[in-house]
């Protein structure tokens, strides 16, 4: 399985994503420049976190129009695996691979802290090796992570089992106090219709070693490796 | 518009003194042009020339086998072994942050990041030390919110984690807040880049953002006192663009990986002027450039404005002749300007042209390194001695549990979570210990090593006795480094003071420098970089002397790290060091009695050195389970903090002996050279033996456990408070400031 990390101007979690898949999981991984028009045969695309184009227009809006995104969209439409983390999630919403939008945090400030995620479905390649209801401790680091969509879209997401993660209390219950950015229905991550595309605001790549705080973020990649390699 | 006529009056308006004006005339042998006057005014400003401080800074110890680059460059560099080095510096951005807190603080972060990556290092961690006015001052909340958002937005966007620092509130900063920003970068020990303009004929390239009119005379503004009219100076504050800085960072590091660059320097204070003069000055060469080739953001800019603009995110590069195209290619890949504006010469002069006309022609040496040097008069402040000998109030009747809760919830000691959650602390996945620990700990991937870093100063101690305050700041920083198990290596400093033309301020400055020097010598932590910020005064009211110390240390095996938090029920609690109950200048006197008096606690540097060695040994041998510095708020606050781990709360039961001390002095005294450690009972003997060997007093005083903090003195209950109440006070303390 080959992994590609797209580097936009202003991506700053690209190195972390590269480490995550290459050093911690041992997968061949390469950087893909945003101006390229070739995914070089990778099986899985990571759109990393950061501030592509400084978030100056609207988070992810400029990056969604970068040349490489045509290839990423085509890859996703073919059923290829794509994960967008933080700014990458914002790009996926802007390019239309995932529905909804990420609004300013409820606090109107940037927030970097550990949050607790509840695994809401195991019916996706990203979560298949986890337990439904499992609680993950993973950091967030964003100013615009407040997920929003219209009622109809929410209804579809729920009906199609496309909510991957919700923000919950350490004990696993829904609690507005632990939905720190104020996301609609406490949504932290969602899946595409075919479940091959995952967008999430929290950073699993920062929660994959005990030394830096948590290993709960490894499950996502392990699920995917299981799904791909059998 | 033609340039104004240059006269003595115009020179005075530019901040030059009559003597300095005479000196300008004698250096040039004629009246300067308007752009030349601008150059003299910024290069000889206090901010750029250090004209009042240089005679004193020479007393700092700056050498040692670990030092690869000491003061004089964009930042200092220290060896950490295995071919790796760390580059770091701290800088103030005080005046701009008061005038426009968001942009002032943001560009402070941007500037210090550039100082570090211009040396060839990738920035891997930021710290910041912030000093605001009294919590209920009408401007404080606005300033805190603006500064924190500015620091956060800049560091978060560029992707460098902010992992620690300090926040203090005190009325002496009501009209002059302090924003001291620290950056540490990682580089190969043989890969240091410096600010040299050498090799006659080598091209001078301008890279990064285009030049606009922002920040003109920022350096001059930072070299004068504030008055009512200061807010009109908002246009002198620069505007930050962290996205461009991120591109500049990546482009510079990519270029540095190839053999192209001769010298490189950030355009910070005094912009193009200081970078070109300093680069030529360091290499004893000359420089010639054409201002009309500088990429400009606005139409109609004049040579004067181009030379003095402090537009951000710009660098000056001297490349090897023939390789300028490679510079252009790499910068173009990152969407940035790279313009060849001139060349290195051997004339020893700066010759600057504007559409073919020579607008500046002056010798580099006298401007860049023969700036005026002042030995300003010094005088011990009136009341210095009497403040130190003020009798302390009767303390006996106070409720110590209540006092502890007040202290834990006080703006100076409470949790700074509201601040640091606005900073990305974990990007780059190296943060082993972040905000809340005694020192931040950043692991170095591919090695077993980690780098520890902290900022420390107690301005109250420095006001009461700047010499002792300087020593104590270095000692506390070193102790904090050792608390996580690391060995202190070197320091950077931000020396924030009032108006140096006042003899009492100069006296405070000189005494603080002496104190810092003495402690750095004893602890083997040379000064490798730093800055001086004078004129932190408004309407004649100066700040407390605030020599902020940024210290860096090395932990060889990151698996052997320590943190401050109690681990398990029943773990033994041991106090290392002697408690004599020194309350002079303490947080207790300030928060409970509204007093700022007495002498700072005495510091025995030999004992401090021994304690620091012992703390490293306990970590290396695995004899301790937690280690926490005991300083502001004394033993009781220290024990409470140990119980407040990020995701867990654990109480303790301690039994202290008063040895004749008042209970408040025993609980809240701030004696130096102490730490609170815990260990498993099987390690009690080993720990106590190690302490004996080191000559450090060690006393087992109780055990961790339960959900209350109980402290008895001579068998009588003194403090008995639920940890939940302590956590509540501590976590909500900042609410009174920021709402």
mmCIF file with all atom_site columns, N, CA, C and O in Angstrom, chain A residues 9 11-12 15-16 19 23 33 51 53-54 56 110-114 116 137 141 205-206 209 211-212, chain B residues 122 156-157 159 241-243 246 333-334 417 421-429 443 445 558 647:
data_model
loop_
_atom_site.group_PDB
_atom_site.id
_atom_site.type_symbol
_atom_site.label_atom_id
_atom_site.label_alt_id
_atom_site.label_comp_id
_atom_site.label_asym_id
_atom_site.label_entity_id
_atom_site.label_seq_id
_atom_site.pdbx_PDB_ins_code
_atom_site.Cartn_x
_atom_site.Cartn_y
_atom_site.Cartn_z
_atom_site.occupancy
_atom_site.B_iso_or_equiv
_atom_site.pdbx_formal_charge
_atom_site.auth_seq_id
_atom_site.auth_comp_id
_atom_site.auth_asym_id
_atom_site.auth_atom_id
_atom_site.pdbx_PDB_model_num
ATOM 1   N N  . UNK A 1 9   ? 0.805   25.118 -0.306 1.00 0.00 ? 9   UNK A N  1
ATOM 2   C CA . UNK A 1 9   ? 1.523   26.211 0.370  1.00 0.00 ? 9   UNK A CA 1
ATOM 3   C C  . UNK A 1 9   ? 0.794   26.524 1.677  1.00 0.00 ? 9   UNK A C  1
ATOM 4   O O  . UNK A 1 9   ? -0.402  26.810 1.644  1.00 0.00 ? 9   UNK A O  1
ATOM 5   N N  . UNK A 1 11  ? 0.569   24.220 4.191  1.00 0.00 ? 11  UNK A N  1
ATOM 6   C CA . UNK A 1 11  ? 0.366   22.975 4.955  1.00 0.00 ? 11  UNK A CA 1
ATOM 7   C C  . UNK A 1 11  ? 1.430   22.943 6.040  1.00 0.00 ? 11  UNK A C  1
ATOM 8   O O  . UNK A 1 11  ? 2.593   23.255 5.773  1.00 0.00 ? 11  UNK A O  1
ATOM 9   N N  . UNK A 1 12  ? 1.064   22.578 7.252  1.00 0.00 ? 12  UNK A N  1
ATOM 10  C CA . UNK A 1 12  ? 2.134   22.468 8.251  1.00 0.00 ? 12  UNK A CA 1
ATOM 11  C C  . UNK A 1 12  ? 2.075   21.176 9.061  1.00 0.00 ? 12  UNK A C  1
ATOM 12  O O  . UNK A 1 12  ? 2.876   20.982 9.967  1.00 0.00 ? 12  UNK A O  1
ATOM 13  N N  . UNK A 1 15  ? 4.610   17.102 7.440  1.00 0.00 ? 15  UNK A N  1
ATOM 14  C CA . UNK A 1 15  ? 5.693   16.264 7.984  1.00 0.00 ? 15  UNK A CA 1
ATOM 15  C C  . UNK A 1 15  ? 5.137   15.252 8.988  1.00 0.00 ? 15  UNK A C  1
ATOM 16  O O  . UNK A 1 15  ? 5.585   14.108 9.040  1.00 0.00 ? 15  UNK A O  1
ATOM 17  N N  . UNK A 1 16  ? 4.160   15.682 9.777  1.00 0.00 ? 16  UNK A N  1
ATOM 18  C CA . UNK A 1 16  ? 3.579   14.795 10.785 1.00 0.00 ? 16  UNK A CA 1
ATOM 19  C C  . UNK A 1 16  ? 2.837   13.637 10.115 1.00 0.00 ? 16  UNK A C  1
ATOM 20  O O  . UNK A 1 16  ? 2.914   12.491 10.563 1.00 0.00 ? 16  UNK A O  1
ATOM 21  N N  . UNK A 1 19  ? 5.376   11.193 8.748  1.00 0.00 ? 19  UNK A N  1
ATOM 22  C CA . UNK A 1 19  ? 5.914   10.389 9.853  1.00 0.00 ? 19  UNK A CA 1
ATOM 23  C C  . UNK A 1 19  ? 4.939   9.295  10.253 1.00 0.00 ? 19  UNK A C  1
ATOM 24  O O  . UNK A 1 19  ? 5.317   8.157  10.512 1.00 0.00 ? 19  UNK A O  1
ATOM 25  N N  . UNK A 1 23  ? 7.071   6.259  9.305  1.00 0.00 ? 23  UNK A N  1
ATOM 26  C CA . UNK A 1 23  ? 7.867   5.744  10.418 1.00 0.00 ? 23  UNK A CA 1
ATOM 27  C C  . UNK A 1 23  ? 7.040   4.865  11.357 1.00 0.00 ? 23  UNK A C  1
ATOM 28  O O  . UNK A 1 23  ? 7.460   3.786  11.755 1.00 0.00 ? 23  UNK A O  1
ATOM 29  N N  . UNK A 1 33  ? 3.303   17.433 -4.550 1.00 0.00 ? 33  UNK A N  1
ATOM 30  C CA . UNK A 1 33  ? 3.246   18.901 -4.636 1.00 0.00 ? 33  UNK A CA 1
ATOM 31  C C  . UNK A 1 33  ? 1.912   19.335 -5.211 1.00 0.00 ? 33  UNK A C  1
ATOM 32  O O  . UNK A 1 33  ? 1.414   18.717 -6.164 1.00 0.00 ? 33  UNK A O  1
ATOM 33  N N  . UNK A 1 51  ? -2.424  25.538 7.418  1.00 0.00 ? 51  UNK A N  1
ATOM 34  C CA . UNK A 1 51  ? -3.120  26.749 7.005  1.00 0.00 ? 51  UNK A CA 1
ATOM 35  C C  . UNK A 1 51  ? -2.839  26.972 5.522  1.00 0.00 ? 51  UNK A C  1
ATOM 36  O O  . UNK A 1 51  ? -2.077  27.861 5.150  1.00 0.00 ? 51  UNK A O  1
ATOM 37  N N  . UNK A 1 53  ? -2.746  28.348 2.113  1.00 0.00 ? 53  UNK A N  1
ATOM 38  C CA . UNK A 1 53  ? -2.982  29.734 1.682  1.00 0.00 ? 53  UNK A CA 1
ATOM 39  C C  . UNK A 1 53  ? -3.330  30.637 2.867  1.00 0.00 ? 53  UNK A C  1
ATOM 40  O O  . UNK A 1 53  ? -4.041  31.627 2.734  1.00 0.00 ? 53  UNK A O  1
ATOM 41  N N  . UNK A 1 54  ? -2.789  30.290 4.037  1.00 0.00 ? 54  UNK A N  1
ATOM 42  C CA . UNK A 1 54  ? -2.965  31.142 5.200  1.00 0.00 ? 54  UNK A CA 1
ATOM 43  C C  . UNK A 1 54  ? -4.395  31.203 5.720  1.00 0.00 ? 54  UNK A C  1
ATOM 44  O O  . UNK A 1 54  ? -4.678  31.992 6.616  1.00 0.00 ? 54  UNK A O  1
ATOM 45  N N  . UNK A 1 56  ? -6.602  32.597 4.306  1.00 0.00 ? 56  UNK A N  1
ATOM 46  C CA . UNK A 1 56  ? -6.926  34.007 4.152  1.00 0.00 ? 56  UNK A CA 1
ATOM 47  C C  . UNK A 1 56  ? -8.285  34.256 3.491  1.00 0.00 ? 56  UNK A C  1
ATOM 48  O O  . UNK A 1 56  ? -8.968  35.199 3.839  1.00 0.00 ? 56  UNK A O  1
ATOM 49  N N  . UNK A 1 110 ? -9.016  30.096 18.576 1.00 0.00 ? 110 UNK A N  1
ATOM 50  C CA . UNK A 1 110 ? -8.322  28.855 18.236 1.00 0.00 ? 110 UNK A CA 1
ATOM 51  C C  . UNK A 1 110 ? -8.330  27.970 19.481 1.00 0.00 ? 110 UNK A C  1
ATOM 52  O O  . UNK A 1 110 ? -8.203  28.470 20.599 1.00 0.00 ? 110 UNK A O  1
ATOM 53  N N  . UNK A 1 111 ? -8.450  26.662 19.297 1.00 0.00 ? 111 UNK A N  1
ATOM 54  C CA . UNK A 1 111 ? -8.423  25.751 20.444 1.00 0.00 ? 111 UNK A CA 1
ATOM 55  C C  . UNK A 1 111 ? -7.487  24.589 20.160 1.00 0.00 ? 111 UNK A C  1
ATOM 56  O O  . UNK A 1 111 ? -7.633  23.895 19.152 1.00 0.00 ? 111 UNK A O  1
ATOM 57  N N  . UNK A 1 112 ? -6.516  24.411 21.053 1.00 0.00 ? 112 UNK A N  1
ATOM 58  C CA . UNK A 1 112 ? -5.655  23.235 20.971 1.00 0.00 ? 112 UNK A CA 1
ATOM 59  C C  . UNK A 1 112 ? -5.732  22.521 22.295 1.00 0.00 ? 112 UNK A C  1
ATOM 60  O O  . UNK A 1 112 ? -5.313  23.049 23.324 1.00 0.00 ? 112 UNK A O  1
ATOM 61  N N  . UNK A 1 113 ? -6.321  21.345 22.293 1.00 0.00 ? 113 UNK A N  1
ATOM 62  C CA . UNK A 1 113 ? -6.477  20.570 23.527 1.00 0.00 ? 113 UNK A CA 1
ATOM 63  C C  . UNK A 1 113 ? -6.841  19.139 23.154 1.00 0.00 ? 113 UNK A C  1
ATOM 64  O O  . UNK A 1 113 ? -7.240  18.875 22.021 1.00 0.00 ? 113 UNK A O  1
ATOM 65  N N  . UNK A 1 114 ? -6.699  18.224 24.117 1.00 0.00 ? 114 UNK A N  1
ATOM 66  C CA . UNK A 1 114 ? -7.175  16.866 23.887 1.00 0.00 ? 114 UNK A CA 1
ATOM 67  C C  . UNK A 1 114 ? -8.698  16.858 23.897 1.00 0.00 ? 114 UNK A C  1
ATOM 68  O O  . UNK A 1 114 ? -9.308  17.551 24.714 1.00 0.00 ? 114 UNK A O  1
ATOM 69  N N  . UNK A 1 116 ? -12.187 13.955 23.397 1.00 0.00 ? 116 UNK A N  1
ATOM 70  C CA . UNK A 1 116 ? -12.540 12.537 23.408 1.00 0.00 ? 116 UNK A CA 1
ATOM 71  C C  . UNK A 1 116 ? -13.503 12.271 22.258 1.00 0.00 ? 116 UNK A C  1
ATOM 72  O O  . UNK A 1 116 ? -14.493 12.979 22.093 1.00 0.00 ? 116 UNK A O  1
ATOM 73  N N  . UNK A 1 137 ? -8.731  9.333  22.720 1.00 0.00 ? 137 UNK A N  1
ATOM 74  C CA . UNK A 1 137 ? -8.264  10.652 23.159 1.00 0.00 ? 137 UNK A CA 1
ATOM 75  C C  . UNK A 1 137 ? -7.267  11.179 22.131 1.00 0.00 ? 137 UNK A C  1
ATOM 76  O O  . UNK A 1 137 ? -6.214  10.590 21.897 1.00 0.00 ? 137 UNK A O  1
ATOM 77  N N  . UNK A 1 141 ? -6.607  21.104 17.052 1.00 0.00 ? 141 UNK A N  1
ATOM 78  C CA . UNK A 1 141 ? -5.845  22.359 16.954 1.00 0.00 ? 141 UNK A CA 1
ATOM 79  C C  . UNK A 1 141 ? -6.425  23.135 15.776 1.00 0.00 ? 141 UNK A C  1
ATOM 80  O O  . UNK A 1 141 ? -5.956  23.019 14.656 1.00 0.00 ? 141 UNK A O  1
ATOM 81  N N  . UNK A 1 205 ? -2.797  11.793 13.730 1.00 0.00 ? 205 UNK A N  1
ATOM 82  C CA . UNK A 1 205 ? -1.342  11.647 13.532 1.00 0.00 ? 205 UNK A CA 1
ATOM 83  C C  . UNK A 1 205 ? -0.549  12.208 14.707 1.00 0.00 ? 205 UNK A C  1
ATOM 84  O O  . UNK A 1 205 ? 0.627   11.904 14.865 1.00 0.00 ? 205 UNK A O  1
ATOM 85  N N  . UNK A 1 206 ? -1.198  13.027 15.541 1.00 0.00 ? 206 UNK A N  1
ATOM 86  C CA . UNK A 1 206 ? -0.510  13.541 16.722 1.00 0.00 ? 206 UNK A CA 1
ATOM 87  C C  . UNK A 1 206 ? -0.768  12.658 17.940 1.00 0.00 ? 206 UNK A C  1
ATOM 88  O O  . UNK A 1 206 ? -0.322  12.982 19.037 1.00 0.00 ? 206 UNK A O  1
ATOM 89  N N  . UNK A 1 209 ? 1.828   7.996  19.451 1.00 0.00 ? 209 UNK A N  1
ATOM 90  C CA . UNK A 1 209 ? 2.989   7.573  20.228 1.00 0.00 ? 209 UNK A CA 1
ATOM 91  C C  . UNK A 1 209 ? 2.756   7.935  21.686 1.00 0.00 ? 209 UNK A C  1
ATOM 92  O O  . UNK A 1 209 ? 2.368   9.067  21.980 1.00 0.00 ? 209 UNK A O  1
ATOM 93  N N  . UNK A 1 211 ? 4.850   8.690  23.879 1.00 0.00 ? 211 UNK A N  1
ATOM 94  C CA . UNK A 1 211 ? 5.724   9.757  24.338 1.00 0.00 ? 211 UNK A CA 1
ATOM 95  C C  . UNK A 1 211 ? 5.108   11.142 24.144 1.00 0.00 ? 211 UNK A C  1
ATOM 96  O O  . UNK A 1 211 ? 5.375   12.065 24.881 1.00 0.00 ? 211 UNK A O  1
ATOM 97  N N  . UNK A 1 212 ? 4.284   11.276 23.088 1.00 0.00 ? 212 UNK A N  1
ATOM 98  C CA . UNK A 1 212 ? 3.666   12.577 22.882 1.00 0.00 ? 212 UNK A CA 1
ATOM 99  C C  . UNK A 1 212 ? 2.191   12.571 23.298 1.00 0.00 ? 212 UNK A C  1
ATOM 100 O O  . UNK A 1 212 ? 1.438   13.445 22.896 1.00 0.00 ? 212 UNK A O  1
ATOM 101 N N  . UNK B 2 122 ? 15.571  24.788 11.631 1.00 0.00 ? 122 UNK B N  1
ATOM 102 C CA . UNK B 2 122 ? 14.112  24.704 11.522 1.00 0.00 ? 122 UNK B CA 1
ATOM 103 C C  . UNK B 2 122 ? 13.519  24.969 12.896 1.00 0.00 ? 122 UNK B C  1
ATOM 104 O O  . UNK B 2 122 ? 13.809  24.242 13.845 1.00 0.00 ? 122 UNK B O  1
ATOM 105 N N  . UNK B 2 156 ? 0.586   29.395 15.157 1.00 0.00 ? 156 UNK B N  1
ATOM 106 C CA . UNK B 2 156 ? -0.275  28.297 14.701 1.00 0.00 ? 156 UNK B CA 1
ATOM 107 C C  . UNK B 2 156 ? -0.210  28.180 13.190 1.00 0.00 ? 156 UNK B C  1
ATOM 108 O O  . UNK B 2 156 ? -0.129  27.080 12.636 1.00 0.00 ? 156 UNK B O  1
ATOM 109 N N  . UNK B 2 157 ? -0.269  29.318 12.520 1.00 0.00 ? 157 UNK B N  1
ATOM 110 C CA . UNK B 2 157 ? -0.298  29.304 11.066 1.00 0.00 ? 157 UNK B CA 1
ATOM 111 C C  . UNK B 2 157 ? 1.017   28.769 10.505 1.00 0.00 ? 157 UNK B C  1
ATOM 112 O O  . UNK B 2 157 ? 1.025   27.954 9.587  1.00 0.00 ? 157 UNK B O  1
ATOM 113 N N  . UNK B 2 159 ? 3.035   26.834 11.966 1.00 0.00 ? 159 UNK B N  1
ATOM 114 C CA . UNK B 2 159 ? 3.200   25.432 12.334 1.00 0.00 ? 159 UNK B CA 1
ATOM 115 C C  . UNK B 2 159 ? 4.357   25.154 13.270 1.00 0.00 ? 159 UNK B C  1
ATOM 116 O O  . UNK B 2 159 ? 5.007   24.115 13.191 1.00 0.00 ? 159 UNK B O  1
ATOM 117 N N  . UNK B 2 241 ? 2.253   38.609 8.383  1.00 0.00 ? 241 UNK B N  1
ATOM 118 C CA . UNK B 2 241 ? 1.664   37.720 7.384  1.00 0.00 ? 241 UNK B CA 1
ATOM 119 C C  . UNK B 2 241 ? 2.308   36.346 7.557  1.00 0.00 ? 241 UNK B C  1
ATOM 120 O O  . UNK B 2 241 ? 3.298   36.014 6.909  1.00 0.00 ? 241 UNK B O  1
ATOM 121 N N  . UNK B 2 242 ? 1.762   35.553 8.487  1.00 0.00 ? 242 UNK B N  1
ATOM 122 C CA . UNK B 2 242 ? 2.409   34.274 8.810  1.00 0.00 ? 242 UNK B CA 1
ATOM 123 C C  . UNK B 2 242 ? 2.445   33.303 7.635  1.00 0.00 ? 242 UNK B C  1
ATOM 124 O O  . UNK B 2 242 ? 3.344   32.463 7.561  1.00 0.00 ? 242 UNK B O  1
ATOM 125 N N  . UNK B 2 243 ? 1.493   33.429 6.732  1.00 0.00 ? 243 UNK B N  1
ATOM 126 C CA . UNK B 2 243 ? 1.489   32.538 5.562  1.00 0.00 ? 243 UNK B CA 1
ATOM 127 C C  . UNK B 2 243 ? 2.736   32.787 4.716  1.00 0.00 ? 243 UNK B C  1
ATOM 128 O O  . UNK B 2 243 ? 3.455   31.852 4.336  1.00 0.00 ? 243 UNK B O  1
ATOM 129 N N  . UNK B 2 246 ? 5.719   31.405 6.415  1.00 0.00 ? 246 UNK B N  1
ATOM 130 C CA . UNK B 2 246 ? 5.830   29.948 6.258  1.00 0.00 ? 246 UNK B CA 1
ATOM 131 C C  . UNK B 2 246 ? 6.488   29.616 4.904  1.00 0.00 ? 246 UNK B C  1
ATOM 132 O O  . UNK B 2 246 ? 7.366   28.751 4.832  1.00 0.00 ? 246 UNK B O  1
ATOM 133 N N  . UNK B 2 333 ? 9.339   28.822 -6.829 1.00 0.00 ? 333 UNK B N  1
ATOM 134 C CA . UNK B 2 333 ? 8.553   27.625 -6.499 1.00 0.00 ? 333 UNK B CA 1
ATOM 135 C C  . UNK B 2 333 ? 7.604   27.917 -5.337 1.00 0.00 ? 333 UNK B C  1
ATOM 136 O O  . UNK B 2 333 ? 6.468   27.456 -5.309 1.00 0.00 ? 333 UNK B O  1
ATOM 137 N N  . UNK B 2 334 ? 8.073   28.682 -4.360 1.00 0.00 ? 334 UNK B N  1
ATOM 138 C CA . UNK B 2 334 ? 7.260   28.999 -3.185 1.00 0.00 ? 334 UNK B CA 1
ATOM 139 C C  . UNK B 2 334 ? 6.459   30.295 -3.368 1.00 0.00 ? 334 UNK B C  1
ATOM 140 O O  . UNK B 2 334 ? 5.876   30.809 -2.413 1.00 0.00 ? 334 UNK B O  1
ATOM 141 N N  . UNK B 2 417 ? -4.482  27.935 31.276 1.00 0.00 ? 417 UNK B N  1
ATOM 142 C CA . UNK B 2 417 ? -5.085  27.132 30.223 1.00 0.00 ? 417 UNK B CA 1
ATOM 143 C C  . UNK B 2 417 ? -5.816  27.979 29.177 1.00 0.00 ? 417 UNK B C  1
ATOM 144 O O  . UNK B 2 417 ? -5.722  27.720 27.982 1.00 0.00 ? 417 UNK B O  1
ATOM 145 N N  . UNK B 2 421 ? -4.445  27.131 25.429 1.00 0.00 ? 421 UNK B N  1
ATOM 146 C CA . UNK B 2 421 ? -5.272  26.375 24.481 1.00 0.00 ? 421 UNK B CA 1
ATOM 147 C C  . UNK B 2 421 ? -5.425  27.147 23.171 1.00 0.00 ? 421 UNK B C  1
ATOM 148 O O  . UNK B 2 421 ? -5.850  26.582 22.169 1.00 0.00 ? 421 UNK B O  1
ATOM 149 N N  . UNK B 2 422 ? -5.091  28.447 23.176 1.00 0.00 ? 422 UNK B N  1
ATOM 150 C CA . UNK B 2 422 ? -5.153  29.201 21.920 1.00 0.00 ? 422 UNK B CA 1
ATOM 151 C C  . UNK B 2 422 ? -3.866  29.039 21.107 1.00 0.00 ? 422 UNK B C  1
ATOM 152 O O  . UNK B 2 422 ? -3.739  29.602 20.024 1.00 0.00 ? 422 UNK B O  1
ATOM 153 N N  . UNK B 2 423 ? -2.899  28.323 21.672 1.00 0.00 ? 423 UNK B N  1
ATOM 154 C CA . UNK B 2 423 ? -1.649  28.051 20.964 1.00 0.00 ? 423 UNK B CA 1
ATOM 155 C C  . UNK B 2 423 ? -1.618  26.578 20.536 1.00 0.00 ? 423 UNK B C  1
ATOM 156 O O  . UNK B 2 423 ? -1.897  25.696 21.349 1.00 0.00 ? 423 UNK B O  1
ATOM 157 N N  . UNK B 2 424 ? -1.245  26.324 19.316 1.00 0.00 ? 424 UNK B N  1
ATOM 158 C CA . UNK B 2 424 ? -1.001  24.945 18.909 1.00 0.00 ? 424 UNK B CA 1
ATOM 159 C C  . UNK B 2 424 ? 0.239   24.454 19.654 1.00 0.00 ? 424 UNK B C  1
ATOM 160 O O  . UNK B 2 424 ? 1.338   24.965 19.445 1.00 0.00 ? 424 UNK B O  1
ATOM 161 N N  . UNK B 2 425 ? 0.045   23.483 20.553 1.00 0.00 ? 425 UNK B N  1
ATOM 162 C CA . UNK B 2 425 ? 1.178   23.003 21.363 1.00 0.00 ? 425 UNK B CA 1
ATOM 163 C C  . UNK B 2 425 ? 1.754   21.703 20.821 1.00 0.00 ? 425 UNK B C  1
ATOM 164 O O  . UNK B 2 425 ? 2.794   21.247 21.294 1.00 0.00 ? 425 UNK B O  1
ATOM 165 N N  . UNK B 2 426 ? 1.060   21.075 19.876 1.00 0.00 ? 426 UNK B N  1
ATOM 166 C CA . UNK B 2 426 ? 1.462   19.697 19.555 1.00 0.00 ? 426 UNK B CA 1
ATOM 167 C C  . UNK B 2 426 ? 1.846   19.471 18.093 1.00 0.00 ? 426 UNK B C  1
ATOM 168 O O  . UNK B 2 426 ? 2.259   18.376 17.740 1.00 0.00 ? 426 UNK B O  1
ATOM 169 N N  . UNK B 2 427 ? 1.736   20.508 17.246 1.00 0.00 ? 427 UNK B N  1
ATOM 170 C CA . UNK B 2 427 ? 2.127   20.326 15.848 1.00 0.00 ? 427 UNK B CA 1
ATOM 171 C C  . UNK B 2 427 ? 3.620   19.951 15.793 1.00 0.00 ? 427 UNK B C  1
ATOM 172 O O  . UNK B 2 427 ? 4.392   20.361 16.655 1.00 0.00 ? 427 UNK B O  1
ATOM 173 N N  . UNK B 2 428 ? 3.998   19.152 14.847 1.00 0.00 ? 428 UNK B N  1
ATOM 174 C CA . UNK B 2 428 ? 5.345   18.580 14.659 1.00 0.00 ? 428 UNK B CA 1
ATOM 175 C C  . UNK B 2 428 ? 5.564   17.338 15.524 1.00 0.00 ? 428 UNK B C  1
ATOM 176 O O  . UNK B 2 428 ? 6.598   16.706 15.449 1.00 0.00 ? 428 UNK B O  1
ATOM 177 N N  . UNK B 2 429 ? 4.590   17.006 16.360 1.00 0.00 ? 429 UNK B N  1
ATOM 178 C CA . UNK B 2 429 ? 4.589   15.773 17.162 1.00 0.00 ? 429 UNK B CA 1
ATOM 179 C C  . UNK B 2 429 ? 5.895   15.507 17.917 1.00 0.00 ? 429 UNK B C  1
ATOM 180 O O  . UNK B 2 429 ? 6.418   14.397 17.922 1.00 0.00 ? 429 UNK B O  1
ATOM 181 N N  . UNK B 2 443 ? 11.184  16.410 22.072 1.00 0.00 ? 443 UNK B N  1
ATOM 182 C CA . UNK B 2 443 ? 12.105  15.322 21.696 1.00 0.00 ? 443 UNK B CA 1
ATOM 183 C C  . UNK B 2 443 ? 12.716  15.613 20.310 1.00 0.00 ? 443 UNK B C  1
ATOM 184 O O  . UNK B 2 443 ? 12.126  16.310 19.485 1.00 0.00 ? 443 UNK B O  1
ATOM 185 N N  . UNK B 2 445 ? 13.613  13.842 17.050 1.00 0.00 ? 445 UNK B N  1
ATOM 186 C CA . UNK B 2 445 ? 13.339  12.590 16.343 1.00 0.00 ? 445 UNK B CA 1
ATOM 187 C C  . UNK B 2 445 ? 14.632  11.980 15.796 1.00 0.00 ? 445 UNK B C  1
ATOM 188 O O  . UNK B 2 445 ? 15.536  12.715 15.381 1.00 0.00 ? 445 UNK B O  1
ATOM 189 N N  . UNK B 2 558 ? 15.286  10.612 26.672 1.00 0.00 ? 558 UNK B N  1
ATOM 190 C CA . UNK B 2 558 ? 13.952  11.179 26.929 1.00 0.00 ? 558 UNK B CA 1
ATOM 191 C C  . UNK B 2 558 ? 13.086  10.223 27.752 1.00 0.00 ? 558 UNK B C  1
ATOM 192 O O  . UNK B 2 558 ? 12.151  10.655 28.432 1.00 0.00 ? 558 UNK B O  1
ATOM 193 N N  . UNK B 2 647 ? -5.015  15.262 33.656 1.00 0.00 ? 647 UNK B N  1
ATOM 194 C CA . UNK B 2 647 ? -6.250  14.488 33.616 1.00 0.00 ? 647 UNK B CA 1
ATOM 195 C C  . UNK B 2 647 ? -6.525  13.774 34.937 1.00 0.00 ? 647 UNK B C  1
ATOM 196 O O  . UNK B 2 647 ? -7.272  12.813 34.985 1.00 0.00 ? 647 UNK B O  1
#
